[in-house]
Amino acid sequence: MGRRAIMRVDRDGIGVYADLAGPADGRPVVFLHGAASSGTVWDWLPPAVTADRRIVKVDFRGHGRSDRAPDAYLLPDFADDIAVVLRDIVGGPATLVGHSLGGAVAWAVAQRHPDLVTALLLGDPPLFRGSRADDASSPAGTVFARIRSAADQWQREGVSIDEISKRLARTSFDPGSAPTMGVAYTGDAVEATAFSLKHVDVRVIDAVLDGSMLAALDTSAPVPVPVLLLAADEALGAVFTTAHAKQLAEDHPSAEVVHLTGAGHWIHLERRTRPVFTRHLVDFLARHS
């Protein structure tokens, strides 16, 4: 993939880190993670995705290597941070690939900085969840409340990343009788999640739970680039539902939505669905990057 580098940009005194790999003149693709995650969840990308491309994996503020914010974690700040990454590190427009929060951020970047985006691939993004839909009483809220509790405890106790990884393999944050992460997720996904939970500012999750993080999300303003949205299975906790797809089509009829039967929300991390996610990603990049 060529030389790898870790680079930092600063916006309003907050450092945001990006992991770059591939030829400097390669076609740029920027990968954006979900809430309480980090750019490490994209370390698994295969040669069919990375070959001849400049791959950029960003840690949002409050996540991974990036600095923690002194105040709120809000969508416009995430989006404007990525715009700085695109201008100062990438050097121009790129295809954005985002999962969950990363998908919402990619959407906002395309609206706020259309000159910096060429295409969007969104994995089960919460485009219609800008209020308290993810509070602690909802299924997604239950998952995030459990993640917050675990991350806070492990950070306060100084638990190592290796030990967190072992604990995660025996854990399921999902309600009901969902399989443990060690069963449902790939090994690299468990390890990446351990790194992420070791470093995340738990106030990020508070902003998810109280609805403030996505309050500024706008689904009506134009998104002037090709969009492919991969939605998870509603029976398995999809964030983007068939009802949302109908709403999206009203203002964005050209956006392509594919519902993946049997896919949970973490489409790219689950053993059974990573191959289908990868096929869609490879095909999309062949057309747009």
Coordinates of C-alpha atoms in Angstrom, one line a residue, residues 19-218:
D19 CA -3.9 7.4 9.3
L20 CA -2.8 7.5 5.7
A21 CA -1.6 4.7 3.5
G22 CA -1.1 4.2 -0.3
P23 CA 0.4 6.2 -3.1
A24 CA 0.4 10.0 -2.6
D25 CA -1.1 10.3 -6.0
G26 CA -3.7 7.6 -5.5
R27 CA -7.4 8.3 -5.7
P28 CA -8.4 9.4 -2.1
V29 CA -11.0 7.5 0.0
V30 CA -11.7 8.7 3.5
F31 CA -13.1 6.2 6.0
L32 CA -15.2 7.5 8.9
H33 CA -16.1 5.4 12.0
G34 CA -19.1 5.3 14.2
A35 CA -19.7 6.8 17.7
A36 CA -17.4 5.4 20.4
S37 CA -15.3 3.7 17.7
S38 CA -12.1 4.8 15.9
G39 CA -10.3 4.6 12.5
T40 CA -8.8 1.3 13.6
V41 CA -12.1 -0.4 12.7
W42 CA -11.1 0.0 9.0
D43 CA -7.6 -1.6 9.3
W44 CA -9.0 -4.8 7.7
L45 CA -9.6 -3.3 4.3
P46 CA -8.5 -5.7 1.6
P47 CA -6.3 -5.0 -1.5
A48 CA -9.4 -4.9 -3.7
V49 CA -10.2 -1.7 -1.8
T50 CA -6.8 -0.2 -1.1
A51 CA -4.8 -0.9 -4.3
D52 CA -3.8 2.3 -6.1
R53 CA -5.8 4.4 -3.7
R54 CA -4.9 6.9 -1.0
I55 CA -6.6 5.4 2.1
V56 CA -7.3 7.9 4.9
K57 CA -8.8 6.6 8.2
V58 CA -9.8 9.4 10.6
D59 CA -10.3 9.4 14.4
F60 CA -13.0 11.9 15.2
R61 CA -12.5 14.4 18.0
G62 CA -13.0 12.5 21.3
H63 CA -12.1 9.2 19.7
G64 CA -8.9 7.2 19.2
R65 CA -5.8 9.3 19.0
S66 CA -7.6 12.6 18.5
D67 CA -8.0 15.2 21.3
R68 CA -11.0 15.4 23.5
A69 CA -13.2 18.4 23.1
P70 CA -13.6 20.7 26.1
D71 CA -17.4 21.0 25.6
A72 CA -20.1 19.4 23.4
Y73 CA -19.7 16.8 20.7
L74 CA -21.9 18.1 17.8
L75 CA -22.3 17.0 14.2
P76 CA -21.2 20.4 12.6
D77 CA -17.9 20.2 14.5
F78 CA -17.2 16.6 13.3
A79 CA -18.1 17.6 9.7
D80 CA -15.9 20.7 9.8
D81 CA -13.0 18.7 11.2
I82 CA -13.2 16.4 8.2
A83 CA -13.3 19.3 5.9
V84 CA -9.9 20.4 7.4
V85 CA -8.5 16.9 6.9
L86 CA -9.7 17.0 3.3
R87 CA -8.1 20.4 2.6
D88 CA -4.9 20.1 4.6
I89 CA -4.1 16.4 4.4
V90 CA -5.9 14.9 1.4
G91 CA -5.5 18.1 -0.6
G92 CA -8.9 18.1 -2.3
P93 CA -12.1 16.2 -2.8
A94 CA -12.4 12.5 -1.9
T95 CA -14.9 9.7 -1.7
L96 CA -16.2 9.4 1.8
V97 CA -17.2 6.0 3.4
G98 CA -18.9 6.3 6.7
H99 CA -20.5 3.9 9.2
S100 CA -23.3 5.0 11.6
L101 CA -22.1 8.4 13.0
G102 CA -19.5 8.4 10.2
G103 CA -22.3 8.2 7.6
A104 CA -24.1 11.1 9.2
V105 CA -20.8 13.1 9.3
A106 CA -20.1 12.2 5.6
W107 CA -23.6 13.4 4.7
A108 CA -23.1 16.7 6.5
V109 CA -19.7 17.2 4.9
A110 CA -21.2 16.8 1.5
Q111 CA -23.8 19.4 2.4
R112 CA -21.5 21.9 4.1
H113 CA -18.5 21.5 1.9
P114 CA -19.7 20.1 -1.5
D115 CA -16.5 21.0 -3.2
L116 CA -14.6 18.4 -1.1
V117 CA -16.8 15.3 -1.7
T118 CA -17.1 13.2 -4.9
A119 CA -19.3 10.3 -3.6
L120 CA -20.7 8.8 -0.4
L121 CA -21.1 5.3 0.8
L122 CA -23.0 5.2 4.0
G123 CA -23.4 2.2 6.3
D124 CA -26.6 2.1 8.3
P125 CA -26.5 5.9 9.1
P126 CA -28.8 7.6 11.7
L127 CA -30.0 10.2 9.2
F128 CA -33.4 10.4 10.8
R129 CA -32.4 10.2 14.4
G130 CA -31.5 13.7 15.3
S131 CA -33.6 13.9 18.5
R132 CA -33.8 11.6 21.5
A133 CA -34.5 8.5 19.5
D134 CA -31.4 6.8 20.8
D135 CA -32.1 7.5 24.5
A136 CA -31.6 4.8 27.1
S137 CA -35.1 3.4 26.6
S138 CA -34.6 2.5 22.9
P139 CA -32.8 -0.6 21.7
A140 CA -29.9 1.5 20.3
G141 CA -29.9 3.5 23.5
T142 CA -29.6 0.4 25.6
V143 CA -26.5 -0.7 23.6
F144 CA -24.9 2.7 24.0
A145 CA -25.7 2.9 27.7
R146 CA -24.0 -0.4 28.2
I147 CA -21.0 0.6 26.1
R148 CA -20.6 3.8 28.1
S149 CA -20.7 2.0 31.4
A150 CA -18.1 -0.6 30.3
A151 CA -15.8 2.0 28.7
D152 CA -16.0 4.3 31.8
Q153 CA -15.2 1.5 34.2
W154 CA -12.3 0.1 32.1
Q155 CA -10.8 3.5 31.7
R156 CA -11.0 4.3 35.4
E157 CA -9.5 1.0 36.3
G158 CA -6.7 1.3 33.8
V159 CA -7.6 -2.0 32.1
S160 CA -5.2 -2.8 29.2
I161 CA -6.3 -3.0 25.6
D162 CA -5.5 -6.7 25.5
E163 CA -7.6 -7.4 28.6
I164 CA -10.5 -5.3 27.2
S165 CA -10.3 -7.3 24.0
K166 CA -10.6 -10.6 26.1
R167 CA -13.6 -9.2 28.0
L168 CA -15.3 -8.0 24.8
A169 CA -15.0 -11.4 23.2
R170 CA -17.1 -12.7 26.1
T171 CA -19.6 -9.8 26.0
S172 CA -22.7 -8.8 24.1
F173 CA -24.0 -5.3 24.5
D174 CA -27.1 -6.0 22.5
P175 CA -30.3 -6.7 24.4
G176 CA -31.8 -10.2 24.3
S177 CA -29.9 -13.3 23.5
A178 CA -27.5 -11.9 20.9
P179 CA -24.2 -13.8 20.5
T180 CA -21.0 -12.5 22.1
M181 CA -18.7 -10.2 20.2
G182 CA -16.2 -13.1 20.0
V183 CA -18.7 -15.1 18.1
A184 CA -20.4 -12.4 16.0
Y185 CA -17.4 -10.2 15.1
T186 CA -14.1 -10.8 13.4
G187 CA -11.1 -11.0 15.5
D188 CA -9.7 -7.7 14.2
A189 CA -13.1 -6.0 15.0
V190 CA -12.9 -7.1 18.6
E191 CA -9.3 -5.8 18.9
A192 CA -10.2 -2.5 17.2
T193 CA -13.2 -2.0 19.5
A194 CA -11.0 -2.6 22.5
F195 CA -8.6 0.1 21.4
S196 CA -11.6 2.4 20.7
L197 CA -13.2 1.9 24.1
K198 CA -9.9 2.4 25.9
H199 CA -9.6 5.9 24.3
V200 CA -13.1 7.3 23.7
D201 CA -14.3 10.2 25.7
V202 CA -17.4 8.8 27.3
R203 CA -19.1 12.2 27.0
V204 CA -19.3 11.3 23.3
I205 CA -21.8 8.6 24.2
D206 CA -23.7 11.1 26.5
A207 CA -24.2 13.3 23.4
V208 CA -25.6 10.2 21.5
L209 CA -28.0 9.4 24.4
D210 CA -29.3 12.9 24.9
G211 CA -29.8 13.6 21.2
S212 CA -27.6 16.6 21.0
M213 CA -24.9 15.1 18.7
L214 CA -27.2 14.8 15.7
A215 CA -29.6 17.6 16.4
A216 CA -28.3 19.6 13.5
L217 CA -28.7 16.8 10.9
D218 CA -30.5 18.0 7.8

